């Protein structure tokens, strides 16, 4: 049981490049979400999904796209990377929106945009 | 505005000593409050979760308390160990809202 798996762990992009951060969970959780963590700030919600085929925006969605074609996978796409997107990104999953004890985070992707 | 504030921002204690971290929140209507431990370079890991009716919950050497009337919570660490060095994040969820509200965390360093 791997939990929530994020890849890659580290990535350096040039401004304007695109990439996809991968997130997969094997716990059959319906709810998945993406957060970014910046120094001195709490985790901020980017996008979330309450089930396959359903996604919605969080509080900082600009510059990011998501899709949810399967229950297991929830990739985050950066269409045209900007230095302001330098951050650590966490994927999380749970049985319900506000989670309870099932709320599980991945180990993160550290992204640097130069 | 829903907010979670934690204090202190950082703390250094000697190994074996106890410490208490604070969390104040303005999230309403309250659903639950949880404490996470985040090791450097890792994702947050849940320590405790408390609902409105619970005022204390323990997980080994970690004991969380909740006062829903004053909207305050604390995390007490007993007999600290070097492995307790991490950031501790307070997270509150509101009933009917589709997101969690995160505090900025307290960075704890346990020194030998």
CSV table of C-alpha atoms in Angstrom, one decimal:
chain,number,residue,atom,x,y,z
A,1,UNK,CA,0.0,0.0,0.0
A,2,UNK,CA,1.9,3.0,-1.2
A,3,UNK,CA,-0.6,5.7,-0.2
A,4,UNK,CA,-0.1,8.9,-2.2
A,5,UNK,CA,2.8,8.9,-4.7
A,6,UNK,CA,4.1,12.1,-6.3
A,7,UNK,CA,6.5,12.4,-9.2
A,8,UNK,CA,9.0,13.9,-9.8
A,9,UNK,CA,10.4,14.8,-6.4
A,10,UNK,CA,12.5,17.7,-7.8
A,11,UNK,CA,12.2,19.7,-11.1
A,12,UNK,CA,13.8,22.8,-12.5
A,13,UNK,CA,12.0,24.6,-15.4
A,14,UNK,CA,12.7,27.5,-17.5
A,15,UNK,CA,10.2,30.3,-17.7
A,16,UNK,CA,7.6,29.5,-20.3
A,17,UNK,CA,8.1,25.7,-20.2
A,18,UNK,CA,5.2,23.4,-19.5
A,19,UNK,CA,5.2,20.3,-17.4
A,20,UNK,CA,2.9,17.9,-15.5
A,21,UNK,CA,3.2,16.9,-11.9
A,22,UNK,CA,1.9,13.4,-11.3
A,23,UNK,CA,-0.1,12.2,-8.3
A,24,UNK,CA,-1.5,8.7,-7.8
A,25,UNK,CA,-3.2,7.1,-4.8
A,26,UNK,CA,-4.1,3.4,-4.2
A,27,UNK,CA,-6.5,3.9,-1.4
A,28,UNK,CA,-9.7,4.2,-3.5
A,29,UNK,CA,-10.2,7.8,-2.2
A,30,UNK,CA,-12.8,9.9,-4.1
A,31,UNK,CA,-11.4,13.2,-3.0
A,32,UNK,CA,-8.0,14.5,-4.3
A,33,UNK,CA,-6.4,17.9,-4.1
A,34,UNK,CA,-3.3,19.9,-5.0
A,35,UNK,CA,-1.7,22.4,-2.6
A,36,UNK,CA,1.3,24.6,-2.8
A,37,UNK,CA,3.5,25.5,0.2
A,38,UNK,CA,5.5,28.7,0.2
A,39,UNK,CA,7.8,30.0,3.0
A,40,UNK,CA,5.8,31.8,5.8
A,41,UNK,CA,2.5,30.7,4.4
A,42,UNK,CA,0.1,27.9,5.1
A,43,UNK,CA,-0.7,25.3,2.4
A,44,UNK,CA,-2.9,26.8,-0.2
A,45,UNK,CA,-5.4,24.9,-2.3
A,46,UNK,CA,-4.9,25.0,-6.0
A,47,UNK,CA,-7.5,22.6,-7.4
A,48,UNK,CA,-9.5,19.7,-6.1
A,49,UNK,CA,-11.6,16.8,-7.3
A,50,UNK,CA,-14.5,15.0,-5.6
A,51,UNK,CA,-14.4,12.1,-8.1
A,52,UNK,CA,-13.5,11.0,-11.5
A,53,UNK,CA,-14.5,13.5,-14.1
A,54,UNK,CA,-15.2,16.3,-11.6
A,55,UNK,CA,-12.7,19.0,-10.7
A,56,UNK,CA,-13.0,22.5,-9.2
A,57,UNK,CA,-10.8,25.5,-8.4
A,58,UNK,CA,-9.3,26.2,-5.1
A,59,UNK,CA,-8.0,29.5,-3.9
A,60,UNK,CA,-4.9,29.9,-6.2
A,61,UNK,CA,-5.8,28.2,-9.5
A,62,UNK,CA,-4.3,30.6,-12.0
A,63,UNK,CA,-1.6,29.1,-14.2
A,64,UNK,CA,-2.6,25.5,-13.4
A,65,UNK,CA,-4.9,22.9,-15.0
A,66,UNK,CA,-6.1,19.6,-13.7
A,67,UNK,CA,-8.1,16.6,-14.9
A,68,UNK,CA,-9.4,13.4,-13.3
A,69,UNK,CA,-9.9,10.6,-15.7
A,70,UNK,CA,-9.6,7.9,-13.1
A,71,UNK,CA,-10.1,7.6,-9.4
A,72,UNK,CA,-6.4,6.9,-8.9
A,73,UNK,CA,-4.7,9.7,-10.8
A,74,UNK,CA,-4.9,13.5,-10.5
A,75,UNK,CA,-2.2,15.3,-12.5
A,76,UNK,CA,-1.4,19.0,-12.2
A,77,UNK,CA,-0.3,20.8,-15.3
A,78,UNK,CA,1.7,24.0,-15.6
A,79,UNK,CA,0.9,25.4,-19.0
A,80,UNK,CA,3.6,28.2,-19.1
A,81,UNK,CA,5.8,28.2,-16.0
A,82,UNK,CA,6.5,31.5,-14.2
A,83,UNK,CA,9.0,32.2,-11.4
A,84,UNK,CA,6.1,32.8,-9.1
A,85,UNK,CA,5.2,29.2,-9.4
A,86,UNK,CA,8.5,28.2,-7.7
A,87,UNK,CA,7.1,26.3,-4.7
A,88,UNK,CA,6.7,22.9,-3.1
A,89,UNK,CA,3.6,21.1,-4.3
A,90,UNK,CA,1.7,18.5,-2.4
A,91,UNK,CA,-1.0,16.2,-3.5
A,92,UNK,CA,-3.5,14.8,-1.0
A,93,UNK,CA,-6.4,12.4,-1.0
A,94,UNK,CA,-9.2,11.3,1.4
A,95,UNK,CA,-12.6,9.6,1.5
A,96,UNK,CA,-14.4,12.9,1.9
A,97,UNK,CA,-13.9,16.6,1.2
A,98,UNK,CA,-12.8,17.6,4.7
A,99,UNK,CA,-11.1,14.3,5.2
A,100,UNK,CA,-11.1,13.2,8.7
A,101,UNK,CA,-8.4,10.6,9.6
A,102,UNK,CA,-8.2,9.5,6.0
A,103,UNK,CA,-6.6,12.7,4.7
A,104,UNK,CA,-3.2,11.7,3.4
A,105,UNK,CA,-0.5,13.8,1.8
A,106,UNK,CA,2.2,12.8,-0.7
A,107,UNK,CA,5.8,13.6,-0.1
A,108,UNK,CA,5.9,16.6,-2.4
A,109,UNK,CA,7.4,18.0,-5.6
A,110,UNK,CA,9.9,20.8,-5.2
A,111,UNK,CA,9.7,23.0,-8.3
A,112,UNK,CA,12.0,25.8,-9.3
A,113,UNK,CA,11.3,28.0,-12.2
A,114,UNK,CA,14.2,30.1,-13.5
B,1,UNK,CA,-12.5,35.5,7.3
B,2,UNK,CA,-11.5,32.0,8.2
B,3,UNK,CA,-8.0,32.0,9.6
B,4,UNK,CA,-5.7,29.8,11.7
B,5,UNK,CA,-2.8,31.4,13.6
B,6,UNK,CA,-0.1,29.5,15.3
B,7,UNK,CA,2.5,30.5,17.9
B,8,UNK,CA,5.3,30.5,18.4
B,9,UNK,CA,6.7,30.6,14.9
B,10,UNK,CA,9.7,28.7,16.0
B,11,UNK,CA,11.0,27.1,19.1
B,12,UNK,CA,14.2,25.5,20.4
B,13,UNK,CA,14.1,23.1,23.3
B,14,UNK,CA,16.5,20.6,24.9
B,15,UNK,CA,16.0,16.9,24.4
B,16,UNK,CA,13.9,15.4,27.1
B,17,UNK,CA,12.0,18.7,27.8
B,18,UNK,CA,8.3,19.3,27.3
B,19,UNK,CA,6.8,22.0,25.1
B,20,UNK,CA,3.4,23.3,24.1
B,21,UNK,CA,2.4,24.8,20.8
B,22,UNK,CA,-0.6,27.0,20.3
B,23,UNK,CA,-3.3,27.4,17.7
B,24,UNK,CA,-6.1,30.0,17.5
B,25,UNK,CA,-8.7,29.9,14.8
B,26,UNK,CA,-11.6,31.9,13.5
B,27,UNK,CA,-13.1,29.2,11.3
B,28,UNK,CA,-16.8,28.9,11.5
B,29,UNK,CA,-18.9,26.8,11.6
B,30,UNK,CA,-16.3,24.5,13.1
B,31,UNK,CA,-16.1,20.9,12.0
B,32,UNK,CA,-12.8,19.5,13.2
B,33,UNK,CA,-9.3,20.5,14.0
B,34,UNK,CA,-6.2,18.4,13.4
B,35,UNK,CA,-2.5,18.6,14.0
B,36,UNK,CA,0.1,17.5,11.5
B,37,UNK,CA,3.8,16.9,11.8
B,38,UNK,CA,5.9,17.8,8.7
B,39,UNK,CA,9.5,16.6,8.6
B,40,UNK,CA,11.8,18.6,6.4
B,41,UNK,CA,11.3,17.6,2.7
B,42,UNK,CA,8.3,15.5,3.5
B,43,UNK,CA,4.5,15.8,3.3
B,44,UNK,CA,2.4,16.5,6.5
B,45,UNK,CA,1.5,13.5,8.5
B,46,UNK,CA,-1.6,13.5,10.8
B,47,UNK,CA,-1.0,13.4,14.5
B,48,UNK,CA,-4.5,14.0,15.9
B,49,UNK,CA,-8.0,15.0,14.9
B,50,UNK,CA,-10.7,16.4,17.2
B,51,UNK,CA,-14.3,17.2,16.6
B,52,UNK,CA,-16.4,19.8,18.5
B,53,UNK,CA,-17.3,17.4,21.3
B,54,UNK,CA,-13.7,16.3,22.0
B,55,UNK,CA,-11.4,18.4,24.2
B,56,UNK,CA,-8.4,16.2,24.4
B,57,UNK,CA,-6.7,13.5,22.3
B,58,UNK,CA,-3.4,11.7,22.6
B,59,UNK,CA,-1.1,10.0,20.2
B,60,UNK,CA,1.9,8.6,22.1
B,61,UNK,CA,3.9,11.6,23.5
B,62,UNK,CA,1.6,14.1,21.7
B,63,UNK,CA,-1.5,15.4,23.4
B,64,UNK,CA,-3.8,17.9,21.7
B,65,UNK,CA,-6.4,19.9,23.5
B,66,UNK,CA,-9.3,21.8,22.1
B,67,UNK,CA,-11.4,24.6,23.6
B,68,UNK,CA,-14.2,25.2,21.1
B,69,UNK,CA,-15.6,28.1,23.1
B,70,UNK,CA,-12.4,30.2,22.9
B,71,UNK,CA,-11.4,28.7,19.6
B,72,UNK,CA,-8.0,27.6,20.8
B,73,UNK,CA,-6.1,24.4,20.6
B,74,UNK,CA,-2.7,23.3,21.9
B,75,UNK,CA,-0.3,20.5,21.1
B,76,UNK,CA,1.8,19.3,24.1
B,77,UNK,CA,4.9,17.2,23.4
B,78,UNK,CA,6.2,15.3,26.4
B,79,UNK,CA,9.8,14.1,26.9
B,80,UNK,CA,10.9,15.5,23.5
B,81,UNK,CA,13.2,13.5,21.2
B,82,UNK,CA,15.5,14.6,18.4
B,83,UNK,CA,13.1,13.1,16.0
B,84,UNK,CA,10.4,15.6,17.1
B,85,UNK,CA,12.3,18.3,15.2
B,86,UNK,CA,9.8,19.3,12.5
B,87,UNK,CA,7.1,21.8,11.6
B,88,UNK,CA,3.8,21.3,13.4
B,89,UNK,CA,0.8,22.5,11.4
B,90,UNK,CA,-2.7,23.2,12.8
B,91,UNK,CA,-5.5,22.6,10.3
B,92,UNK,CA,-9.2,23.5,10.8
B,93,UNK,CA,-12.2,22.5,8.6
B,94,UNK,CA,-15.5,24.2,8.5
B,95,UNK,CA,-18.8,22.4,8.0
B,96,UNK,CA,-20.2,23.0,4.5
B,97,UNK,CA,-16.9,24.3,3.1
B,98,UNK,CA,-14.9,22.3,0.6
B,99,UNK,CA,-11.5,23.1,1.9
B,100,UNK,CA,-9.2,23.0,4.9
B,101,UNK,CA,-7.7,26.1,6.5
B,102,UNK,CA,-4.0,25.7,7.3
B,103,UNK,CA,-1.9,27.6,9.9
B,104,UNK,CA,1.6,28.6,8.9
B,105,UNK,CA,3.1,26.1,11.4
B,106,UNK,CA,5.5,26.1,14.3
B,107,UNK,CA,9.1,25.0,13.5
B,108,UNK,CA,10.4,23.0,16.5
B,109,UNK,CA,14.1,22.2,16.9
B,110,UNK,CA,15.0,19.7,19.6
B,111,UNK,CA,18.6,20.1,20.6
B,112,UNK,CA,20.8,17.4,22.2
